[in-house]
Coordinates of C-alpha atoms in Angstrom, one line a residue:
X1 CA 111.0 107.3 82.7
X2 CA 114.6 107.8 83.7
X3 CA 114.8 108.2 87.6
X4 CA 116.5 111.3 86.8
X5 CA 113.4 113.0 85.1
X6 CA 111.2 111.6 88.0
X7 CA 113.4 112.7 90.9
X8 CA 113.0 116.5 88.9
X9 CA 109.4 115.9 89.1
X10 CA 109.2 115.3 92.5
X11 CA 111.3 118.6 93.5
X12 CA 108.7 120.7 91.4
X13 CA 105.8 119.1 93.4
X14 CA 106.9 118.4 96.9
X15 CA 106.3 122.2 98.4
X16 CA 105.7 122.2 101.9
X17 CA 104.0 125.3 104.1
X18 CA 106.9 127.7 104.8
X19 CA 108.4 126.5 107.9
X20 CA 108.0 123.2 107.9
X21 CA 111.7 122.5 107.4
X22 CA 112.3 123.9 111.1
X23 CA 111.9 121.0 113.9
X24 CA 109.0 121.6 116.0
X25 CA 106.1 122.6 113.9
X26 CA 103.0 122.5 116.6
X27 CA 101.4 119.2 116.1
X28 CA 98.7 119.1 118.8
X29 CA 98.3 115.2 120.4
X30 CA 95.2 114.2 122.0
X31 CA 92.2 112.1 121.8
X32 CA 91.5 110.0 118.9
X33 CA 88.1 109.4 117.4
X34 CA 85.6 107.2 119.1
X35 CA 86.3 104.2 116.8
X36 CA 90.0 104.5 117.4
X37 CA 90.2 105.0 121.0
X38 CA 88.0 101.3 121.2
X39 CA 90.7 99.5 119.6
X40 CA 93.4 100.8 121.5
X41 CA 92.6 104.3 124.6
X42 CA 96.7 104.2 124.6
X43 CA 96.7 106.1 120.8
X44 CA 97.3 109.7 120.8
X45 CA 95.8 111.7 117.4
X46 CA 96.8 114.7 115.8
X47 CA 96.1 116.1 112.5
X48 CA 98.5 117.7 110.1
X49 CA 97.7 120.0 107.0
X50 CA 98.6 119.3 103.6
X51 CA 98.1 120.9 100.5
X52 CA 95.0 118.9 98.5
X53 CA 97.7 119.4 95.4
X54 CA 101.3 119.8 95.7
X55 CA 101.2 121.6 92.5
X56 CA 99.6 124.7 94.2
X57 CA 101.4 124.6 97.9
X58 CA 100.0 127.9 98.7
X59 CA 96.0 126.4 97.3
X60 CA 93.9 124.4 99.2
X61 CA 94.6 122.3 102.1
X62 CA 93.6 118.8 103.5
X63 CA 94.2 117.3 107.1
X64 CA 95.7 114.3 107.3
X65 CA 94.9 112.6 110.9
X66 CA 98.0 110.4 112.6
X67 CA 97.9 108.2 115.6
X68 CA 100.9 107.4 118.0
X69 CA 102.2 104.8 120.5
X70 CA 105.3 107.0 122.0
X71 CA 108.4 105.1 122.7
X72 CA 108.2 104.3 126.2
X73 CA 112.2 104.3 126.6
X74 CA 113.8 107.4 125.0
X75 CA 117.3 106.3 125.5
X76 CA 116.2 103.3 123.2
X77 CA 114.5 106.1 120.4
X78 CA 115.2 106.1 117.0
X79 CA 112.7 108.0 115.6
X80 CA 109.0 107.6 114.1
X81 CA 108.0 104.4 112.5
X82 CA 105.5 105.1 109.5
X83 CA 102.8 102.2 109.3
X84 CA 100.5 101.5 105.8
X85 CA 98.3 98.1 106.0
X86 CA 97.5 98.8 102.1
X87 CA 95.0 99.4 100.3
X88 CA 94.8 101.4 98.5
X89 CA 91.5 102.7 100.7
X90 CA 92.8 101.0 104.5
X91 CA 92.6 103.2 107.3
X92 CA 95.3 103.1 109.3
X93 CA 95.1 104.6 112.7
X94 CA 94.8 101.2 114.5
X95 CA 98.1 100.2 113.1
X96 CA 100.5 101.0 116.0
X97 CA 97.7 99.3 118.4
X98 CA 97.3 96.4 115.8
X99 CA 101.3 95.6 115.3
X100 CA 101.8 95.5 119.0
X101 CA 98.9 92.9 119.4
X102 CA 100.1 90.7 116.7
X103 CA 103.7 90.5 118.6
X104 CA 105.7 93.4 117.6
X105 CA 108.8 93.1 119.5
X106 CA 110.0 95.8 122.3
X107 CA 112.6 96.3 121.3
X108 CA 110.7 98.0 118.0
X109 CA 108.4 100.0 119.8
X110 CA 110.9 101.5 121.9
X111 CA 112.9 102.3 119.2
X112 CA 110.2 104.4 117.6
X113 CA 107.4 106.3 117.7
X114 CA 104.5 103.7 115.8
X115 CA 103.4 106.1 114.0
X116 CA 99.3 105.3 111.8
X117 CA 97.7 107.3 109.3
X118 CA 94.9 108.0 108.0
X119 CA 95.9 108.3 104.2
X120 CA 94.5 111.1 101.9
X121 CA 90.9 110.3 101.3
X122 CA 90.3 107.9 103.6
X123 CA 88.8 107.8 106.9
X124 CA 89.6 110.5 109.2
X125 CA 91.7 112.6 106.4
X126 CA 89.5 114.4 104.2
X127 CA 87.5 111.3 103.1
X128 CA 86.0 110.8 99.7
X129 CA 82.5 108.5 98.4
X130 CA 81.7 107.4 95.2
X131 CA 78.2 106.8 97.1
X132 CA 78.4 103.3 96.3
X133 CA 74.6 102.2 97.9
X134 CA 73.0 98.7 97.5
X135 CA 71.4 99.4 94.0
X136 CA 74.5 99.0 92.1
X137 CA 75.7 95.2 91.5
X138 CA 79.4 96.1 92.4
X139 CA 81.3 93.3 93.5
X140 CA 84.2 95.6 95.2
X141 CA 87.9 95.9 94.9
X142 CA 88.2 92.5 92.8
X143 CA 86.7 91.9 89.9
X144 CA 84.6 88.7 89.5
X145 CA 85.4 86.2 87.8
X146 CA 84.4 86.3 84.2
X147 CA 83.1 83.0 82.5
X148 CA 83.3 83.9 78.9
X149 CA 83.1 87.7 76.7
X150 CA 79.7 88.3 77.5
X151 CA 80.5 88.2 81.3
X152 CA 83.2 90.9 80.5
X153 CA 81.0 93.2 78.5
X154 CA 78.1 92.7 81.6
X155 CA 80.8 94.0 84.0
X156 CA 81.9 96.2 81.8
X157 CA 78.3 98.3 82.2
X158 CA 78.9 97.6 86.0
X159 CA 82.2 99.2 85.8
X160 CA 81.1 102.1 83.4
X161 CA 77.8 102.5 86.5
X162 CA 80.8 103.1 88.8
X163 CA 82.9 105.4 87.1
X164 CA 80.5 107.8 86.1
X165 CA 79.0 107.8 89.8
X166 CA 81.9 108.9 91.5
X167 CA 82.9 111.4 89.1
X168 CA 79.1 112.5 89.7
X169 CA 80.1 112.9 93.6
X170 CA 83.1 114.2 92.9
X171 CA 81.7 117.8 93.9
X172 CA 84.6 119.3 96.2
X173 CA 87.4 118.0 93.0
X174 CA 89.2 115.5 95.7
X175 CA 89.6 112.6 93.8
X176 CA 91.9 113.5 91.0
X177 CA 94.4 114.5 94.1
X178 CA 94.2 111.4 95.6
X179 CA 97.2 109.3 94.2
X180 CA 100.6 107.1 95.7
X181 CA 102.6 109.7 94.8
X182 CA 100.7 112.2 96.5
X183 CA 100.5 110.1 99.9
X184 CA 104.1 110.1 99.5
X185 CA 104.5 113.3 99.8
X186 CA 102.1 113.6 102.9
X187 CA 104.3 111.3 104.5
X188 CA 107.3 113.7 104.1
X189 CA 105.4 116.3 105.2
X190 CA 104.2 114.3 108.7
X191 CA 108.0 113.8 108.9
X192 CA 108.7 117.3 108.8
X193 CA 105.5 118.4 110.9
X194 CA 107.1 115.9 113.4
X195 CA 110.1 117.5 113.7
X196 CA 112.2 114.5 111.9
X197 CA 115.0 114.7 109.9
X198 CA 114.4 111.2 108.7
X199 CA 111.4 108.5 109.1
X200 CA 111.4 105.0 109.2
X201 CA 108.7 103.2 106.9
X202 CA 106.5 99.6 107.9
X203 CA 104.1 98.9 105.2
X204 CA 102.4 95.7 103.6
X205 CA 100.5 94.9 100.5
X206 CA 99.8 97.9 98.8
X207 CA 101.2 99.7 101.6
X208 CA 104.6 98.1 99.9
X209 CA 104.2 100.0 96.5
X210 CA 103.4 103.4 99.1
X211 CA 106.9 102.2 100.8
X212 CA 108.5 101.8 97.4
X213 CA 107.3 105.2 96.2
X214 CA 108.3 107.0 99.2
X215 CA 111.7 105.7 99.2
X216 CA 112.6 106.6 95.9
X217 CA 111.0 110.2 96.0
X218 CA 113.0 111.2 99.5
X219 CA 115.7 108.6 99.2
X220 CA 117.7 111.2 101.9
X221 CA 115.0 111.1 104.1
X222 CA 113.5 107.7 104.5
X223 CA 115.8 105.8 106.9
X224 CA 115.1 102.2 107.5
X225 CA 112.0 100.7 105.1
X226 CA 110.0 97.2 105.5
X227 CA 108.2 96.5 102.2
X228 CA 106.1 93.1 103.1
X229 CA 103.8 91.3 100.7
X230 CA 105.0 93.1 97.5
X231 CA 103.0 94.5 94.6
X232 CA 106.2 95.1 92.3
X233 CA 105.7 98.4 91.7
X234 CA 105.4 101.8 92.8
X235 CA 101.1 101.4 92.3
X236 CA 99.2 98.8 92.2
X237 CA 98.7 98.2 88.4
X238 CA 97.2 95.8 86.0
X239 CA 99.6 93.7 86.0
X240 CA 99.6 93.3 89.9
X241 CA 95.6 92.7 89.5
X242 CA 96.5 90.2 87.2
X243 CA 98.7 88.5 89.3
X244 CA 96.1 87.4 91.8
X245 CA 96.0 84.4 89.7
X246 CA 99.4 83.2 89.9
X247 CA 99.2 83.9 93.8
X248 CA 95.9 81.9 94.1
X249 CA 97.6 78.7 91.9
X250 CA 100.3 78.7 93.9
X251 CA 98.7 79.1 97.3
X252 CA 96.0 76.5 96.9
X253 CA 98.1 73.4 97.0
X254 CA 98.0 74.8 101.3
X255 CA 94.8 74.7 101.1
X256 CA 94.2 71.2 99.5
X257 CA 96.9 69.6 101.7
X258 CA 94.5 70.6 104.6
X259 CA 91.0 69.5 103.5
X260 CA 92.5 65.9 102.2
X261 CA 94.2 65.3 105.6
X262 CA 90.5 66.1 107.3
X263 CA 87.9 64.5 104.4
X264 CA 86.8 62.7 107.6
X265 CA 85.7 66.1 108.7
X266 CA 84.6 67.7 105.4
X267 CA 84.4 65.5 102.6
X268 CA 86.3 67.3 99.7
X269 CA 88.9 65.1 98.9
X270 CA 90.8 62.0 100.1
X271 CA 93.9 63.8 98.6
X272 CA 95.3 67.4 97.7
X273 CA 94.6 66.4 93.4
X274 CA 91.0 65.0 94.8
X275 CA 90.5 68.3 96.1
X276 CA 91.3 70.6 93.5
X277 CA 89.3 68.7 90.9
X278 CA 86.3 68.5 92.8
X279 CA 86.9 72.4 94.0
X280 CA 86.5 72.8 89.5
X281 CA 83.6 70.8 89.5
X282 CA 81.8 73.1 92.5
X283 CA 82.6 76.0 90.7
X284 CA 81.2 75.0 87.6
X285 CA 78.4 73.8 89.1
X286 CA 77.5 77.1 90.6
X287 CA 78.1 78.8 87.9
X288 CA 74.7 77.4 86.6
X289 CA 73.1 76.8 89.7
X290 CA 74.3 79.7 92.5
X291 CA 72.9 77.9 96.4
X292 CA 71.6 80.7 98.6
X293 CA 72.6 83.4 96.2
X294 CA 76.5 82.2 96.1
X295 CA 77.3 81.8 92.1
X296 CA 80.7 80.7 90.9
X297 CA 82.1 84.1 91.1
X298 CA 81.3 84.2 94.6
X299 CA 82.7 81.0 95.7
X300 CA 86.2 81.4 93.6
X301 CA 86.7 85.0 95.7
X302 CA 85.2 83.5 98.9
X303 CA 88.4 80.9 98.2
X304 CA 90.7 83.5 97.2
X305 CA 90.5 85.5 100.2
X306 CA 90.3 82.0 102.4
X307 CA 94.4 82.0 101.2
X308 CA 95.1 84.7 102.9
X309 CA 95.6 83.2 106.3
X310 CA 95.5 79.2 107.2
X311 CA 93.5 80.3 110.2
X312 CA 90.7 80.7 107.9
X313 CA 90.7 77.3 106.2
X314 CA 88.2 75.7 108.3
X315 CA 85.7 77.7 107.4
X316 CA 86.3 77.8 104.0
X317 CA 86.1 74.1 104.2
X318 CA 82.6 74.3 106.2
X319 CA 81.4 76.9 103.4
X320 CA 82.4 74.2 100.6
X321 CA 80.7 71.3 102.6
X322 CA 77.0 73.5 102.7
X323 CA 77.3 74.6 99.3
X324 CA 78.0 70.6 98.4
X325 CA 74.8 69.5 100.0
X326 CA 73.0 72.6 99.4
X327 CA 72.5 73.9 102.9
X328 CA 70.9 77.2 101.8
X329 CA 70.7 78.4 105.9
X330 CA 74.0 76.9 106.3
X331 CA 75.8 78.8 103.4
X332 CA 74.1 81.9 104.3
X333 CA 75.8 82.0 108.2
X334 CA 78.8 80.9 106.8
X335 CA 78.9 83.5 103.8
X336 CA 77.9 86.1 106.3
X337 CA 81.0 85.3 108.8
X338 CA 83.1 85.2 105.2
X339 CA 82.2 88.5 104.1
X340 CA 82.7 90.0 107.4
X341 CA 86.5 88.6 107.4
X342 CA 86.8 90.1 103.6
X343 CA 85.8 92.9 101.6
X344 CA 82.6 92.4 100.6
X345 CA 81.5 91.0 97.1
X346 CA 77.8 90.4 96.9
X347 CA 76.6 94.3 97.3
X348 CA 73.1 94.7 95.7
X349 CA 70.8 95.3 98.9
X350 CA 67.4 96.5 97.2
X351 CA 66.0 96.4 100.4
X352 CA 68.0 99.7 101.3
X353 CA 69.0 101.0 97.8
X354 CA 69.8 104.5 98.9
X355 CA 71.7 103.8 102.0
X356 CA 75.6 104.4 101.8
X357 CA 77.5 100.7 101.9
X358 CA 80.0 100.2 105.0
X359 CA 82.9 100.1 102.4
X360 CA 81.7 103.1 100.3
X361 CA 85.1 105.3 101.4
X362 CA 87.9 102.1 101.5
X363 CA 86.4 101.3 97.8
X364 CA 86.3 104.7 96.9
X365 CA 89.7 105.5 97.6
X366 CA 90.8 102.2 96.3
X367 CA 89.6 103.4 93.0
X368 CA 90.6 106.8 93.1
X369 CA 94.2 106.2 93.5
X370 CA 94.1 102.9 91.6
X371 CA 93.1 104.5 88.5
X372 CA 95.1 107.9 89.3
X373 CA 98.4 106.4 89.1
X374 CA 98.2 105.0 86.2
X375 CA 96.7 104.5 82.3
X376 CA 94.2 101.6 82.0
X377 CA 93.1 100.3 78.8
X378 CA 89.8 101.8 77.4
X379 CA 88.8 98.8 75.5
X380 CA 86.3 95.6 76.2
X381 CA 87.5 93.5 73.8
X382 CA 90.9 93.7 74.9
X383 CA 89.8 92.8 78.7
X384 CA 88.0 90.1 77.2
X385 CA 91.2 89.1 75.4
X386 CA 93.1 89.3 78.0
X387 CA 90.5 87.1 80.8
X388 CA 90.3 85.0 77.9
X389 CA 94.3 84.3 78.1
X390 CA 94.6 84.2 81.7
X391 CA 91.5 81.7 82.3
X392 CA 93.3 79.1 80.3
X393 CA 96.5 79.9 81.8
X394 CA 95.3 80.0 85.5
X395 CA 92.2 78.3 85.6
X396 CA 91.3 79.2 89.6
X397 CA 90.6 82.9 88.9
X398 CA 92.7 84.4 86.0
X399 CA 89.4 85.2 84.7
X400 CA 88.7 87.4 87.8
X401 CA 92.2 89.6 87.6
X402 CA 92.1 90.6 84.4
X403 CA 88.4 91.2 84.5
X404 CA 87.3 94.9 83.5
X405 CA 87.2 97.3 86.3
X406 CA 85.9 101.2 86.6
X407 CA 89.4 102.4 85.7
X408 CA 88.9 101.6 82.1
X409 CA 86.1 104.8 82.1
X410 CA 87.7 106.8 84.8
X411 CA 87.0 111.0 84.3
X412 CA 90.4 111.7 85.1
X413 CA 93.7 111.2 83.5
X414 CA 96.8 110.6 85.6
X415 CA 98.0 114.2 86.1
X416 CA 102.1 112.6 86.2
X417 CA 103.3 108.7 85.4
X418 CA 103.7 106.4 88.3
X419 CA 106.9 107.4 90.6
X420 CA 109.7 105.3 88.9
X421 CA 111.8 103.6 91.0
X422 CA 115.0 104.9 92.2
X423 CA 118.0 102.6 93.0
X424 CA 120.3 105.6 93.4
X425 CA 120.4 105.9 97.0
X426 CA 121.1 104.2 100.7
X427 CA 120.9 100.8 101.3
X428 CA 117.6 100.8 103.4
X429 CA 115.0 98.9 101.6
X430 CA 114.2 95.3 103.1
X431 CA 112.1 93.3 101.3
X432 CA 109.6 90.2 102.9
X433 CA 107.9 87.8 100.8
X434 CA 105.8 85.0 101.3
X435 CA 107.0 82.2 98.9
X436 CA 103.1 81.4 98.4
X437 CA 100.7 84.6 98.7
X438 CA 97.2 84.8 97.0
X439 CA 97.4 88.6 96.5
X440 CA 101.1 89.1 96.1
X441 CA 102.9 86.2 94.9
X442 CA 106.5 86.0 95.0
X443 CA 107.1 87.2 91.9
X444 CA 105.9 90.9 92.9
X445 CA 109.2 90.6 95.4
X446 CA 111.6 89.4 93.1
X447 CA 110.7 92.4 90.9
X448 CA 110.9 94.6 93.7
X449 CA 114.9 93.4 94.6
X450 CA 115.6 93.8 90.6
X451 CA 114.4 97.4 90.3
X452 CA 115.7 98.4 93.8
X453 CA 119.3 96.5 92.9
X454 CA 121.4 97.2 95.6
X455 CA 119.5 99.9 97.5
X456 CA 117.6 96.5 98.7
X457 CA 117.4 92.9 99.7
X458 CA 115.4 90.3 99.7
X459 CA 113.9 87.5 102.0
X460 CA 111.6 84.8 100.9
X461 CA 109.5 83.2 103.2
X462 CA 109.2 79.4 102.8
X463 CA 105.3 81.0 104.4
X464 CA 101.9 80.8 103.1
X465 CA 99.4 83.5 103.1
X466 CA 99.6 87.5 102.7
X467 CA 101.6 89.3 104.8
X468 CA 104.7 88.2 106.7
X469 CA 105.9 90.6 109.8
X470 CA 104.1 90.1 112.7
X471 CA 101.3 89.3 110.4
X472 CA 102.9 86.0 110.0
X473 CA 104.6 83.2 112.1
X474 CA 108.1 82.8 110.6
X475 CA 110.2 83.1 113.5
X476 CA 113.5 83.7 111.1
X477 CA 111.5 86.6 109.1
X478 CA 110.6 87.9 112.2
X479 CA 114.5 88.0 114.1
X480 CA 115.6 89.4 110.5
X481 CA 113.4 92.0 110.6
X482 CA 113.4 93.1 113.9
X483 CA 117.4 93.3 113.7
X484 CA 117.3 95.5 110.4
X485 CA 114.8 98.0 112.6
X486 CA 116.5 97.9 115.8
X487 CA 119.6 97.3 115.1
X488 CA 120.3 98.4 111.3
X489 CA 121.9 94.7 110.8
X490 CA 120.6 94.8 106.8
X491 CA 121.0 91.1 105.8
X492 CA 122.2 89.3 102.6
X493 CA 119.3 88.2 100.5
X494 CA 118.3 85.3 102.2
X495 CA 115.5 82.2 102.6
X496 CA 114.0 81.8 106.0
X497 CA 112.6 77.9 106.1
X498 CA 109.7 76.7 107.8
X499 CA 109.7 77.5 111.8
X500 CA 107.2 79.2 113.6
X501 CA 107.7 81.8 116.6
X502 CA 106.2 81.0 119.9
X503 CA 103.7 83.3 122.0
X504 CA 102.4 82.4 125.4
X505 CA 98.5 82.2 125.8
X506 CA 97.3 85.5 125.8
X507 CA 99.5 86.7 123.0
X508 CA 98.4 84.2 121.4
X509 CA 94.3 85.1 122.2
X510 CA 95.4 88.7 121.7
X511 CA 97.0 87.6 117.6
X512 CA 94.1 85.8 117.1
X513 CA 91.8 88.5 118.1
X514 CA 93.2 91.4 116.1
X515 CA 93.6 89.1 113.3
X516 CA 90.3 88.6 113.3
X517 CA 89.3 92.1 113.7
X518 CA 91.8 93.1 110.6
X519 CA 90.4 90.1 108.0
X520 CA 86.8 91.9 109.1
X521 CA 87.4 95.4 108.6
X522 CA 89.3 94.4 104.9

């Protein structure tokens, strides 16, 4: 669609409540909810009202709760820094707490009001459930991995299960509603409620494609935009699914490096080709034979998500080294401590079949707006195609991105096509990429730069691992960054080469802690 069309769109549907354009508009700060205030007492929460569909301004509304660490120095204050950890389905309230314990700089955070938020459907903002409880054999956000057609056609039933149950729950009509474009739009609207002429944006993974859509629906209010760990898109689409595969090729070779240079300790490989061979052969092997319930779907995602962060490489390597000599109590602490750092996979508790999962609302809104923004394909045999292609061209889990998932049988069609990128605007849009990133590889940057053109630029991290400000330890990404927020000092596309920043001990215990916390609550 020409930007042109889209930008039309947008004006048609971005009503706000009359009055919102004046500065001001009474947003009430106080105490957050329980679960926020133990992360961090210091965040303030307020809620803000937006209409459930932009299409009907004067219809139904929704609140939308933010949180808030004030800037501390007002001569220093830019304005409000909007923060998305992705998704889609993260709650992020803890955000502004969570960036300053990872190391954001002060000079940031007295810039701007770090501004979280609870997006539409999730959490504290008008939440939605699918009701996904122990009886269903879901395996979450990403699909497994997919060993030949009939695998497919079994998740396929899985995926049909899903669909059909949270159209079933459905009963207050929220989850058509709940799309990118339309949390886009929220964001404008906290802006306004605010009493902002223009907002800043911080957001990584999905939050990325969030960032991407917001600046190019209110290129004229969006001032200065991080978009870290990039989808390459507006939404997070098949394609990007698909691409977990190329990011887990490319990021492995990190984790092979590591095990060879401790076989002493573990005993998977006297070097990083020994390693990756005998990771095959495991797989294989527990595709026949699972050890304490962990199949070869299980282990391939337990190592995907192990790329996320080198921190958790060790115990990756401790899960591989039970699972070798069958350590059944072994594999079931370790898989336990796994799932906890991840979103969970194996889901069917028939001990409690009726009782709601943890992750009911982040995978119900994951869905919602997954399959919102854009048209799946309707047909098995063209997943199966497709997992079919993409386990011969990336061995390690291109049969698990391409896998079928409950978009393919979703009640709702998208009610407008994804937000199209707009490069007619400011120069504002800085982009972060990890060179090697299991979820977002590269390539979703480089597409990023491309459609942005000049409205962006681009800096690749010579980094492993998903997510790259303060999430990461590149002290070049990090001085580059911080100078484009600050200071407005938008660089040339550049690459930032190995070098890590250094924290004293107790930021260092405080980074490692939220870490942690964040790889848990995934």
């Amino acid at each position: 669609m020409a930007v042109t069309v889209a930008v039309g769109l947008v004006a048609t549907l971005t009503a706000v409540p009359a009055g919102a354009d004046e500065p001001g508009v009474q947003v009430q700060w106080g105490a957050c909810p329980e679960q926020v205030a133990a992360v961090s007492p210091s965040l303030q929460c307020a809620t803000v009202p937006v209409p459930l569909d932009y299409g009907d301004p004067a219809g139904a509304e929704i609140e939308i709760m933010v949180s808030r660490i004030a800037s501390q120095n007002p001569s220093e204050r830019r304005g409000i820094l909007l923060l998305n950890p992705g998704g889609p389905g993260a709650s992020g309230l803890t955000m502004p707490a969570d960036m300053v314990s990872l190391g954001l700089p002060s000079t940031v955070s007295n810039s701007y009001d770090l501004i979280g938020v609870d997006p539409r459907g999730v959490g504290q903002s008008a939440p939605v459930s699918c009701a996904f409880t122990g009886d269903l054999d879901y395996r979450g956000n990403v699909p497994p991995y997919a060993v030949d057609d009939a695998a497919v056609a079994e998740q396929a039933t899985i995926a049909k299960t899903v669909a059909e149950r949270c159209a079933a729950n459905d009963t207050e009509g929220r989850l058509r509603h709940l799309t990118t474009a339309n949390t886009a739009r929220d964001l404008d609207s906290i802006r306004v409620a605010l009493g902002e002429e223009k907002a800043s944006f911080y957001g990584a993974s999905y939050g990325s494609a969030l960032g991407a859509a917001y600046a190019s629906m209110f290129p004229e209010t969006t001032d200065r935009v991080v978009l870290d760990s990039n989808v390459g898109d507006t939404h997070l689409s098949r394609a990007a699914l698909r691409r977990f595969a190329l990011g887990m090729e490319q990021t492995f070779p990190d984790f092979a490096a590591f095990a060879a240079a401790r076989h002493g300790a573990y005993g998977l490989g006297r070097n990083p080709a020994q390693v990756t061979r005998n990771w095959f052969t495991l797989a294989e092997r527990l595709d026949r034979t699972p050890v304490a319930g962990v199949d070869g779907a299980t282990f391939r995602f337990l190592t995907f998500t192990a790329l996320y962060s080198e921190a958790q490489y060790g115990l990756l390597a401790q899960t591989w080294q039970s699972l070798l000599n069958s350590d059944e109590a072994a594999v079931t602490r370790l898989v336990a401590r796994a799932d906890s750092r991840s979103v969970p996979q194996r889901t069917n508790r028939a001990d409690d079949p009726v009782e709601l999962l943890p992750w009911d609302n982040n995978w119900s809104a994951f869905l919602a707006v997954t399959c919102n923004d854009s048209d799946w394909p309707e047909n098995v045999a063209r997943y199966q195609a497709s997992v079919a292609t993409d386990r011969e061209k990336f061995p390690m889990f291109g049969a698990a991105g391409a896998n079928i998932v409950p978009c393919a049988y979703w009640a709702h069609e998208p009610s407008e096509p994804p937000v199209a990128i707009n490069d007619d605007g400011p120069r504002n849009v800085l982009i972060l990429q990890n060179r090697r990133d299991p979820a977002t590889p590269l390539r979703g940057g480089k597409l990023l730069r491309e459609k942005f053109d000049d409205r962006s630029r681009l800096v690749t991290v010579d980094g492993s691992g998903h997510g790259v400000y303060v999430f990461g330890d590149n002290a070049c990404a990090l001085n580059v960054t911080t100078a484009y927020l600050v200071d407005g000092t938008m660089p040339e596309d550049r690459f930032c080469g190995p070098g890590t920043r250094t924290l004293d001990a107790e930021a260092a215990r405080q980074r490692t802690e939220t870490l942690d916390r964040l790889h848990r609550a995934l």
